[in-house]
Amino acid sequence: MPHAVTQSCVGDGSCVYACPVNCIQPTPDDPAFDLAEMLFIDPATCVDCGACVSACPVDAIKPHHELEAGEKAFLQLNAAYHQVPRNRPTLAPVRPRLRVRDFGIPLDVAIVGSGPAAMYAAEELLTIPGARVTVYERLERPNGLVRSGVAPDHRRTRRVSGQLERIRRHPRLAMRLGVEIGADLTHDDLLVQHHAVIYAVGASTDRRLEIPGAELPGVASATSFVGWYNGHPDHAGHAFDLSQRRVAVIGNGNVALDVARMLTVDPETLVDSEIAPPALAALRSSAVEEVSIIGRRGAEFSSFTLPELIGLTTTSNLNVVVDPAELPMDAAADDAKLALLRSLPSEPGPTGRTIRLRYGLAPQRILGADRAEGLELAATDDGGSTTIEAGLVLTAIGYRGLPVPALPYDASRGTVPNDAGRVTGDDGAPMPGTYVAGWIKRGPTGFIGTNKRCAQDTVAELVEDHNAGRLSTARAAVT
Ligand code: NAP
């Protein structure tokens, strides 16, 4: 019986290198890797050894016979990826080891942030004999978005924190929690104490929806809602009015799916999760009956991923509905996401809460005098106008990186300008010893594992600068 990768896949590629027959694709060297929604096992060549099961940090891989009812769809999804034959070597190509010039002093690097990009950068640096890493984290607790971004009911995905913890335990890594760069220490302080600095500070705010009424009580960002239910100290004090029966979520990425699901799942299923206790208490007394997820474009442009849609549609006691008139007539027959959307009912069953997927509706205005009462939407095909009732409106239209003290900032992208990870100044020249990794480098896209390749690429640039004598490692060796 073959194995299958399921919803919690974080795409860090650990399974790929464990597989003795290279049947898990795409591999990290493949250009398709960065765009893939998950990794896929070829059932025709899987030898059922289970090596991938042990390697996966989030228990995403299961043998055929252990798949739960809601996971059976992943068998077909894994197989479908391999229906297009691809040439592949017997084993996945391994990334070559870093070749590091010996200047007589060990490389010492500061990393700012402690989420996946930061810790994968640390892991790569610590493969260098003698190299030291100090991780500076603003909060008193580490892990970045793994702790404060992944939904509490995604328990298996949250297990990636075990992988980050293992990296943190490395004897040549020091953690400095509760230290804010720009307030407690400056960038120059870091460059005095270390040979280089990698900023992996993520994208900690949200893109703003600038429409009339967006400032009304009852309108909030998904970022603050996610931070609230995960107990992030910046958001723990927020309050959300869950006495409302109808909620609208603007945007249809995976964050929109997360917040809509958290508002509609049975709160008793969250009891043994890491949800913040005040959020659990609020959800227990919630009056929310229906959440509409509003996409401004057609269903073929849904920003959520297929694995997350499968997970949503198999959530117990939840109705996920879509009006067939809002689905395209002429989409490609092999589009699995659209096929699943087409199989959904148009109206909810008699029990359970409801998530309604809406398409082709651009938000125009939040309705209401003293607080949000609804949403005015313009149909993107004919410009017609429609309204929906919503006492709570959450905007989930993407994250955005904040400026980093002492570093240049690209306000249009919410990132730090860089050339393959080397921070570049206004003149385009690299800032000595200064690097970025993760969402502050490339913007808020991809999955937890995408940050591994991203961080490794940044470390490769840093090592190239070290080898070329462009870091103070070389100066220290001369003086
Ligand atoms: P996202 O996938 O970029 O989705 C943003 C959504 O906002 C899109 O539907 C976009 O529509 C819409 N939007 C943008 N501007 C808008 C506007 N002015 N009016 C109306 N709609 C607007 O972002 P995200 O959901 O924040 O996710 C960020 C990243 O984290 C993604 O890579 C995601 O996969 C990842 N993530 C993964 C998980 C998971 O795997 N469980 C969970 C959370 C996040 P258009 O497409 O039309 O621009």
Coordinates of C-alpha atoms and ligand atoms in Angstrom, one line a residue:
M1 CA 0.0 0.0 0.0
P2 CA 1.5 3.4 -0.9
H3 CA 1.9 6.3 1.4
A4 CA 0.3 9.7 0.8
V5 CA 1.2 13.3 1.8
T6 CA -1.7 15.0 3.5
Q7 CA -2.9 18.5 4.4
S8 CA -0.3 19.4 7.1
C9 CA 2.6 19.2 4.7
V10 CA 4.9 22.2 5.4
G11 CA 7.1 21.4 2.3
D12 CA 10.4 21.5 4.2
G13 CA 11.7 18.7 2.0
S14 CA 12.9 16.4 4.8
C15 CA 10.9 13.5 3.3
V16 CA 12.5 14.0 -0.1
Y17 CA 16.0 13.1 1.1
A18 CA 14.7 10.2 3.3
C19 CA 13.0 8.5 0.3
P20 CA 15.2 5.7 -1.1
V21 CA 13.5 5.8 -4.5
N22 CA 13.0 9.6 -5.0
C23 CA 9.2 9.1 -5.4
I24 CA 8.3 12.4 -3.5
Q25 CA 8.1 15.4 -5.8
P26 CA 8.8 18.2 -6.5
T27 CA 12.3 18.1 -5.0
P28 CA 13.8 21.3 -3.6
D29 CA 16.1 21.7 -6.7
D30 CA 13.1 21.6 -9.0
P31 CA 11.8 25.1 -10.0
A32 CA 8.3 23.8 -9.4
F33 CA 9.1 23.4 -5.7
D34 CA 8.5 27.0 -4.7
L35 CA 5.1 27.1 -6.3
A36 CA 3.9 23.6 -5.2
E37 CA 1.0 23.6 -2.7
M38 CA 2.4 20.5 -1.0
L39 CA 4.7 17.5 -1.9
F40 CA 3.3 14.4 -3.6
I41 CA 4.2 10.7 -3.4
D42 CA 4.1 8.7 -6.6
P43 CA 1.9 5.6 -5.6
A44 CA 3.4 3.7 -8.6
T45 CA 7.0 3.8 -7.3
C46 CA 6.5 4.2 -3.5
V47 CA 8.1 1.1 -1.9
D48 CA 6.2 1.6 1.3
C49 CA 9.3 1.7 3.5
G50 CA 8.0 4.4 5.7
A51 CA 11.3 6.4 5.8
C52 CA 9.4 9.5 4.8
V53 CA 7.0 9.1 7.8
S54 CA 9.9 9.3 10.3
A55 CA 11.5 12.2 8.4
C56 CA 8.4 14.4 8.3
P57 CA 8.4 17.0 11.1
V58 CA 4.6 17.4 11.1
D59 CA 3.3 13.8 10.6
A60 CA 1.8 14.7 7.3
I61 CA 2.6 11.3 5.6
K62 CA 0.5 8.3 6.2
P63 CA 0.2 4.8 4.8
H64 CA -2.9 4.3 2.7
H65 CA -4.7 2.3 5.3
E66 CA -4.2 4.9 8.0
L67 CA -5.9 7.7 6.1
E68 CA -9.0 9.1 7.9
A69 CA -12.2 9.5 5.9
G70 CA -11.5 13.2 5.3
E71 CA -8.0 12.4 4.1
K72 CA -8.8 9.9 1.4
A73 CA -8.9 12.7 -1.2
F74 CA -5.2 13.1 -0.7
L75 CA -4.5 9.7 -2.3
Q76 CA -5.9 10.9 -5.6
L77 CA -4.2 14.3 -5.2
N78 CA -0.8 12.6 -4.7
A79 CA -1.3 10.3 -7.7
A80 CA -2.6 13.1 -9.9
Y81 CA 0.6 15.0 -9.6
H82 CA 2.5 12.0 -11.0
Q83 CA 0.2 11.5 -13.9
V84 CA 2.6 13.7 -15.9
P85 CA 5.7 11.6 -16.3
R86 CA 8.9 13.4 -15.3
N87 CA 12.5 12.4 -15.6
R88 CA 14.1 12.0 -12.2
P89 CA 17.3 10.7 -10.9
T90 CA 17.3 7.6 -8.6
L91 CA 17.9 9.8 -5.6
A92 CA 17.0 13.5 -5.0
P93 CA 20.0 15.7 -5.7
V94 CA 21.4 16.8 -2.3
R95 CA 22.4 20.5 -1.8
P96 CA 26.2 20.7 -1.8
R97 CA 27.8 21.4 1.6
L98 CA 28.9 25.0 2.2
R99 CA 32.6 25.5 1.4
V100 CA 33.9 28.0 4.0
R101 CA 37.3 29.7 3.9
D102 CA 39.2 29.4 7.2
F103 CA 40.3 32.9 8.4
G104 CA 41.3 31.4 11.8
I105 CA 38.3 32.8 13.6
P106 CA 34.9 31.1 13.7
L107 CA 32.1 32.9 11.9
D108 CA 29.7 34.6 14.3
V109 CA 26.3 35.6 13.0
A110 CA 23.3 37.4 14.6
I111 CA 19.8 36.4 13.4
V112 CA 16.9 38.7 14.2
G113 CA 13.6 36.9 14.6
S114 CA 13.0 33.3 15.6
G115 CA 10.4 32.0 13.2
P116 CA 11.0 29.3 10.5
A117 CA 13.2 31.5 8.2
A118 CA 15.4 32.5 11.1
M119 CA 15.8 29.0 12.5
Y120 CA 16.4 27.4 9.0
A121 CA 19.1 30.1 8.5
A122 CA 20.6 29.1 11.9
E123 CA 20.5 25.4 11.0
E124 CA 22.4 26.0 7.8
L125 CA 25.0 28.3 9.4
L126 CA 25.6 25.7 12.2
T127 CA 26.7 23.1 9.6
I128 CA 29.8 25.3 9.4
P129 CA 32.5 23.9 11.8
G130 CA 32.8 26.3 14.8
A131 CA 30.2 28.8 13.5
R132 CA 28.2 30.6 16.2
V133 CA 24.7 32.0 16.0
T134 CA 22.9 34.3 18.3
V135 CA 19.1 34.6 17.8
Y136 CA 17.5 37.9 18.9
E137 CA 13.7 37.8 19.4
R138 CA 11.6 40.8 20.4
L139 CA 9.0 38.7 22.2
E140 CA 9.7 36.6 25.3
R141 CA 8.7 33.4 23.4
P142 CA 10.2 32.1 20.2
N143 CA 8.8 30.6 16.9
G144 CA 7.3 33.6 15.1
L145 CA 4.4 32.7 12.9
V146 CA 4.5 29.0 13.8
R147 CA 3.2 30.0 17.2
S148 CA 1.2 33.1 16.4
G149 CA 0.1 32.4 12.8
V150 CA -0.8 28.7 12.4
A151 CA -4.4 28.1 13.5
P152 CA -4.7 26.1 16.7
D153 CA -6.8 23.4 15.1
H154 CA -3.9 22.7 12.6
R155 CA -2.2 20.7 15.4
R156 CA 0.0 18.7 13.1
T157 CA 1.3 21.8 11.2
R158 CA 2.1 23.3 14.6
R159 CA 4.4 20.3 15.4
V160 CA 7.0 22.0 13.2
S161 CA 7.8 23.9 16.4
G162 CA 9.5 20.7 17.5
Q163 CA 11.9 21.0 14.5
L164 CA 12.6 24.6 15.4
E165 CA 13.2 23.7 19.1
R166 CA 15.7 21.0 18.0
I167 CA 17.7 23.7 16.1
R168 CA 17.5 26.0 19.2
R169 CA 19.1 23.3 21.4
H170 CA 22.3 23.3 19.3
P171 CA 25.2 24.0 21.6
R172 CA 26.6 26.8 19.4
L173 CA 23.3 28.7 19.3
A174 CA 22.4 31.3 21.9
M175 CA 18.8 32.7 22.3
R176 CA 18.2 36.2 23.4
L177 CA 14.5 36.6 24.0
G178 CA 12.9 39.9 24.8
V179 CA 15.5 42.0 22.9
E180 CA 14.2 44.4 20.3
I181 CA 16.6 45.6 17.7
G182 CA 16.2 49.3 17.2
A183 CA 15.2 49.8 20.9
D184 CA 17.4 47.6 23.1
L185 CA 20.2 47.2 20.6
T186 CA 21.0 48.9 17.3
H187 CA 22.0 47.4 14.0
D188 CA 25.5 48.9 14.5
D189 CA 25.7 47.2 17.9
L190 CA 25.0 43.9 16.2
L191 CA 27.6 44.5 13.6
V192 CA 30.2 45.3 16.3
Q193 CA 29.3 42.0 18.2
H194 CA 28.9 39.7 15.2
H195 CA 30.4 39.3 11.7
A196 CA 27.1 39.5 10.0
V197 CA 23.4 40.0 10.7
I198 CA 20.4 38.2 9.1
Y199 CA 17.0 39.8 9.5
A200 CA 14.2 37.2 9.4
V201 CA 11.5 39.3 11.0
G202 CA 8.6 38.3 8.7
A203 CA 5.7 40.4 7.7
S204 CA 4.0 41.3 10.9
T205 CA 1.3 43.6 9.8
D206 CA -1.5 43.4 7.3
R207 CA -2.4 45.1 4.0
R208 CA -5.0 47.8 4.7
L209 CA -8.4 47.8 2.9
E210 CA -9.0 51.5 2.0
I211 CA -12.7 51.7 1.5
P212 CA -15.3 54.0 3.2
G213 CA -16.3 52.7 6.6
A214 CA -13.1 50.6 7.1
E215 CA -12.6 52.5 10.3
L216 CA -16.0 51.5 11.9
P217 CA -16.1 49.4 15.0
G218 CA -16.7 45.8 13.9
V219 CA -14.1 46.0 11.1
A220 CA -10.7 44.4 11.9
S221 CA -7.9 42.7 10.2
A222 CA -7.4 38.9 10.1
T223 CA -3.9 39.5 11.4
S224 CA -5.2 40.8 14.6
F225 CA -7.9 38.1 14.8
V226 CA -5.3 35.4 14.2
G227 CA -2.9 37.0 16.8
W228 CA -5.8 37.2 19.3
Y229 CA -6.8 33.5 19.1
N230 CA -3.1 32.5 19.2
G231 CA -2.4 34.7 22.3
H232 CA 0.1 37.0 20.5
P233 CA 1.0 39.7 23.1
D234 CA 0.4 42.5 20.5
H235 CA -3.2 41.3 20.0
A236 CA -4.2 39.5 23.2
G237 CA -6.0 42.6 24.4
H238 CA -8.3 42.9 21.4
A239 CA -12.0 42.2 21.6
F240 CA -14.1 40.9 18.7
D241 CA -17.9 41.1 18.9
L242 CA -19.0 37.5 18.3
S243 CA -22.6 38.3 19.2
Q244 CA -23.1 38.9 15.5
R245 CA -24.8 36.2 13.4
R246 CA -23.1 37.0 10.1
V247 CA -19.5 37.7 9.4
A248 CA -17.7 38.7 6.2
V249 CA -14.1 37.9 5.4
I250 CA -12.6 39.9 2.6
G251 CA -10.0 38.0 0.5
N252 CA -9.9 34.3 -0.1
G253 CA -6.3 33.1 0.7
N254 CA -5.5 30.5 3.3
V255 CA -5.6 33.1 6.1
A256 CA -9.3 33.8 5.1
L257 CA -10.0 30.1 5.3
D258 CA -8.3 29.8 8.7
V259 CA -10.3 32.7 10.3
A260 CA -13.6 31.5 8.8
R261 CA -13.0 28.0 10.0
M262 CA -12.0 29.2 13.5
L263 CA -15.3 31.2 13.7
T264 CA -17.4 28.2 12.7
V265 CA -15.8 25.0 14.1
D266 CA -17.2 23.5 17.3
P267 CA -15.1 25.2 20.0
E268 CA -15.1 22.0 22.0
T269 CA -12.8 20.5 19.4
L270 CA -10.3 23.2 20.3
V271 CA -10.2 22.5 24.0
D272 CA -6.9 20.5 23.9
S273 CA -5.3 22.9 21.4
E274 CA -3.0 25.9 22.0
I275 CA -5.8 28.4 21.5
A276 CA -5.6 31.4 23.9
P277 CA -8.1 30.8 26.8
P278 CA -9.9 34.1 26.3
A279 CA -10.5 33.3 22.6
L280 CA -11.8 29.8 23.5
A281 CA -14.2 31.4 26.0
A282 CA -15.4 34.0 23.4
L283 CA -15.9 31.3 20.7
R284 CA -17.9 29.2 23.2
S285 CA -20.5 31.9 23.6
S286 CA -20.3 33.0 19.9
A287 CA -23.6 33.7 18.0
V288 CA -21.9 33.4 14.6
E289 CA -24.0 31.3 12.2
E290 CA -22.6 32.1 8.8
V291 CA -19.3 33.4 7.4
S292 CA -19.0 34.7 3.8
I293 CA -15.6 34.6 2.2
I294 CA -15.5 37.3 -0.5
G295 CA -13.2 36.9 -3.5
R296 CA -13.0 39.8 -5.8
R297 CA -12.1 37.6 -8.8
G298 CA -13.5 34.4 -10.2
A299 CA -13.3 31.0 -8.5
E300 CA -10.4 30.0 -10.8
F301 CA -8.3 32.6 -9.0
S302 CA -9.1 31.5 -5.5
S303 CA -6.0 32.2 -3.5
F304 CA -6.5 29.3 -1.0
T305 CA -4.8 26.1 -1.7
L306 CA -6.5 22.8 -2.6
P307 CA -5.2 20.9 0.5
E308 CA -6.7 23.6 2.7
L309 CA -10.0 23.5 0.8
I310 CA -10.1 19.7 1.2
G311 CA -9.5 20.2 4.9
L312 CA -12.3 22.8 5.1
T313 CA -14.8 20.7 3.3
T314 CA -14.2 17.7 5.4
T315 CA -14.5 19.6 8.7
S316 CA -17.3 17.9 10.7
N317 CA -20.6 19.7 11.3
L318 CA -19.7 22.5 8.9
N319 CA -21.5 23.5 5.7
V320 CA -19.3 24.9 3.0
V321 CA -21.5 26.3 0.2
V322 CA -21.1 28.1 -3.1
D323 CA -23.6 29.4 -5.6
P324 CA -22.9 27.5 -8.9
A325 CA -23.8 30.7 -10.8
E326 CA -20.7 32.2 -9.4
L327 CA -18.4 29.4 -10.7
P328 CA -17.0 29.6 -14.2
M329 CA -18.6 27.5 -16.9
D330 CA -15.5 27.0 -19.1
A331 CA -12.6 26.2 -16.8
A332 CA -10.1 23.4 -17.6
A333 CA -11.5 20.0 -16.9
D334 CA -8.4 19.0 -14.9
D335 CA -8.6 21.8 -12.4
A336 CA -9.1 19.9 -9.2
K337 CA -9.8 23.0 -7.1
L338 CA -12.7 24.0 -9.3
A339 CA -14.0 20.4 -9.5
L340 CA -14.2 20.3 -5.7
L341 CA -15.9 23.7 -5.6
R342 CA -18.4 22.4 -8.2
S343 CA -19.2 19.5 -6.0
L344 CA -20.2 21.7 -3.1
P345 CA -23.9 22.3 -2.3
S346 CA -25.4 25.7 -3.0
E347 CA -27.3 25.9 0.4
P348 CA -26.5 24.6 3.9
G349 CA -27.9 21.5 5.4
P350 CA -30.3 21.7 8.4
T351 CA -27.6 21.7 11.1
G352 CA -24.2 23.2 11.6
R353 CA -22.6 26.5 10.9
T354 CA -22.0 27.7 7.3
I355 CA -19.1 29.1 5.3
R356 CA -20.3 30.7 2.0
L357 CA -17.7 31.1 -0.7
R358 CA -18.5 34.2 -2.8
Y359 CA -16.8 35.2 -6.1
G360 CA -16.5 38.2 -8.4
L361 CA -17.4 40.8 -5.8
A362 CA -15.2 43.7 -5.1
P363 CA -15.7 45.5 -1.7
Q364 CA -16.9 49.1 -2.1
R365 CA -18.0 50.3 1.3
I366 CA -18.7 49.0 4.8
L367 CA -22.3 49.8 5.7
G368 CA -23.4 51.0 9.1
A369 CA -23.7 54.3 11.1
D370 CA -22.0 53.5 14.4
R371 CA -20.6 50.1 13.6
A372 CA -20.4 47.6 10.8
E373 CA -23.7 46.2 9.7
G374 CA -22.9 45.1 6.2
L375 CA -20.9 45.3 3.1
E376 CA -21.6 46.9 -0.3
L377 CA -20.0 44.9 -3.1
A378 CA -19.6 45.6 -6.9
A379 CA -19.9 42.6 -9.3
T380 CA -16.7 42.6 -11.2
D381 CA -18.3 41.2 -14.4
D382 CA -21.2 43.7 -14.9
G383 CA -20.5 46.4 -12.3
G384 CA -23.8 45.7 -10.6
S385 CA -24.1 46.4 -6.9
T386 CA -25.1 44.1 -4.1
T387 CA -25.1 44.2 -0.3
I388 CA -24.6 41.5 2.3
E389 CA -25.3 41.7 6.1
A390 CA -22.3 41.4 8.3
G391 CA -21.9 42.6 11.9
L392 CA -18.2 41.7 11.9
V393 CA -15.9 42.3 8.8
L394 CA -12.4 40.8 8.8
T395 CA -10.0 41.8 6.1
A396 CA -7.6 39.0 5.0
I397 CA -6.0 40.6 2.0
G398 CA -2.4 39.7 2.7
Y399 CA 0.4 40.4 5.2
R400 CA 2.9 43.2 4.9
G401 CA 6.5 43.6 6.3
L402 CA 7.2 46.6 8.5
P403 CA 10.3 48.8 8.1
V404 CA 13.4 47.5 10.0
P405 CA 15.3 50.2 11.9
A406 CA 18.5 51.3 10.1
L407 CA 17.6 49.3 6.9
P408 CA 16.2 50.6 3.6
Y409 CA 12.5 49.8 3.0
D410 CA 10.4 49.2 -0.1
A411 CA 7.1 50.6 0.9
S412 CA 5.3 49.3 -2.2
R413 CA 6.2 45.7 -1.4
G414 CA 6.6 45.9 2.4
T415 CA 10.0 44.3 2.1
V416 CA 13.7 45.2 2.6
P417 CA 15.4 45.7 -0.8
N418 CA 17.9 42.9 -1.4
D419 CA 19.8 41.1 -4.0
A420 CA 19.3 37.4 -3.3
G421 CA 19.4 38.1 0.4
R422 CA 22.1 40.8 0.5
V423 CA 20.4 44.0 1.7
T424 CA 21.0 46.7 -0.8
G425 CA 21.1 50.5 -0.1
D426 CA 19.5 53.3 -2.1
D427 CA 22.4 53.2 -4.6
G428 CA 21.9 49.4 -5.1
A429 CA 25.2 48.6 -3.4
P430 CA 25.1 45.8 -0.8
M431 CA 25.1 47.0 2.9
P432 CA 28.1 45.2 4.4
G433 CA 27.3 42.2 6.6
T434 CA 23.6 42.7 6.3
Y435 CA 21.2 40.1 5.0
V436 CA 17.5 39.1 4.9
A437 CA 15.6 35.8 4.8
G438 CA 11.9 34.8 4.7
W439 CA 8.9 37.1 4.2
I440 CA 10.9 40.4 4.8
K441 CA 13.1 39.3 1.9
R442 CA 10.6 38.0 -0.7
G443 CA 7.1 39.1 0.6
P444 CA 4.4 37.1 2.3
T445 CA 4.1 34.0 0.0
G446 CA 4.7 30.3 0.3
F447 CA 4.6 27.9 3.1
I448 CA 6.7 27.2 6.2
G449 CA 9.1 25.0 4.3
T450 CA 9.6 27.6 1.5
N451 CA 11.6 29.5 4.1
K452 CA 14.1 26.7 4.3
R453 CA 15.3 27.1 0.7
C454 CA 15.0 30.9 1.0
A455 CA 17.2 30.9 4.2
Q456 CA 19.8 28.5 2.7
D457 CA 20.1 30.8 -0.3
T458 CA 20.7 33.8 2.0
V459 CA 23.3 31.9 4.0
A460 CA 25.1 30.9 0.7
E461 CA 25.4 34.6 -0.2
L462 CA 26.7 35.4 3.3
V463 CA 29.3 32.6 3.1
E464 CA 30.4 33.9 -0.4
D465 CA 31.0 37.3 1.1
H466 CA 32.9 35.8 4.0
N467 CA 35.1 33.7 1.6
A468 CA 35.7 36.8 -0.5
G469 CA 36.9 38.7 2.6
R470 CA 34.0 41.2 2.5
L471 CA 33.0 40.5 6.2
S472 CA 34.9 41.6 9.2
T473 CA 36.0 38.0 9.7
A474 CA 38.8 38.7 7.3
R475 CA 39.7 42.0 8.8
A476 CA 39.9 40.4 12.3
A477 CA 42.2 37.8 10.9
V478 CA 44.6 40.4 9.5
T479 CA 44.7 42.7 12.6
Ligands
NAP1 P1 -3.0 35.6 -0.1 O1 -2.9 34.2 -0.4 O2 -2.1 36.5 -0.9 O3 -4.5 36.1 -0.3 C1 -4.9 37.4 -0.3 C2 -6.3 37.6 -0.8 O4 -6.7 38.9 -0.6 C3 -6.5 37.2 -2.2 O5 -7.7 36.5 -2.4 C4 -6.5 38.6 -2.9 O6 -7.3 38.6 -4.1 C5 -7.3 39.4 -1.8 N1 -7.1 40.8 -2.0 C6 -6.0 41.5 -2.0 N2 -6.3 42.9 -2.1 C7 -7.6 43.0 -2.1 C8 -8.5 44.0 -2.2 N3 -8.1 45.3 -2.2 N4 -9.9 43.8 -2.1 C9 -10.3 42.5 -2.0 N5 -9.5 41.4 -2.0 C10 -8.2 41.6 -2.0 O7 -2.6 36.0 1.4 P2 -2.9 35.2 2.8 O8 -4.2 34.5 2.8 O9 -2.6 36.3 3.8 O10 -1.7 34.2 2.9 C11 -0.3 34.6 3.0 C12 0.6 33.3 2.7 O11 0.5 32.5 3.9 C13 0.1 32.5 1.6 O12 1.3 32.0 0.9 C14 -0.6 31.4 2.3 O13 -0.7 30.2 1.5 C15 0.2 31.2 3.5 N6 -0.7 30.6 4.6 C16 -0.8 29.2 4.5 C17 -1.6 28.6 5.4 C18 -1.8 27.1 5.4 O14 -1.1 26.5 4.7 N7 -2.7 26.6 6.2 C19 -2.3 29.4 6.4 C20 -2.2 30.7 6.4 C21 -1.4 31.3 5.4 P3 -6.6 38.6 -5.5 O15 -6.1 37.2 -5.7 O16 -7.6 39.0 -6.4 O17 -5.4 39.6 -5.4

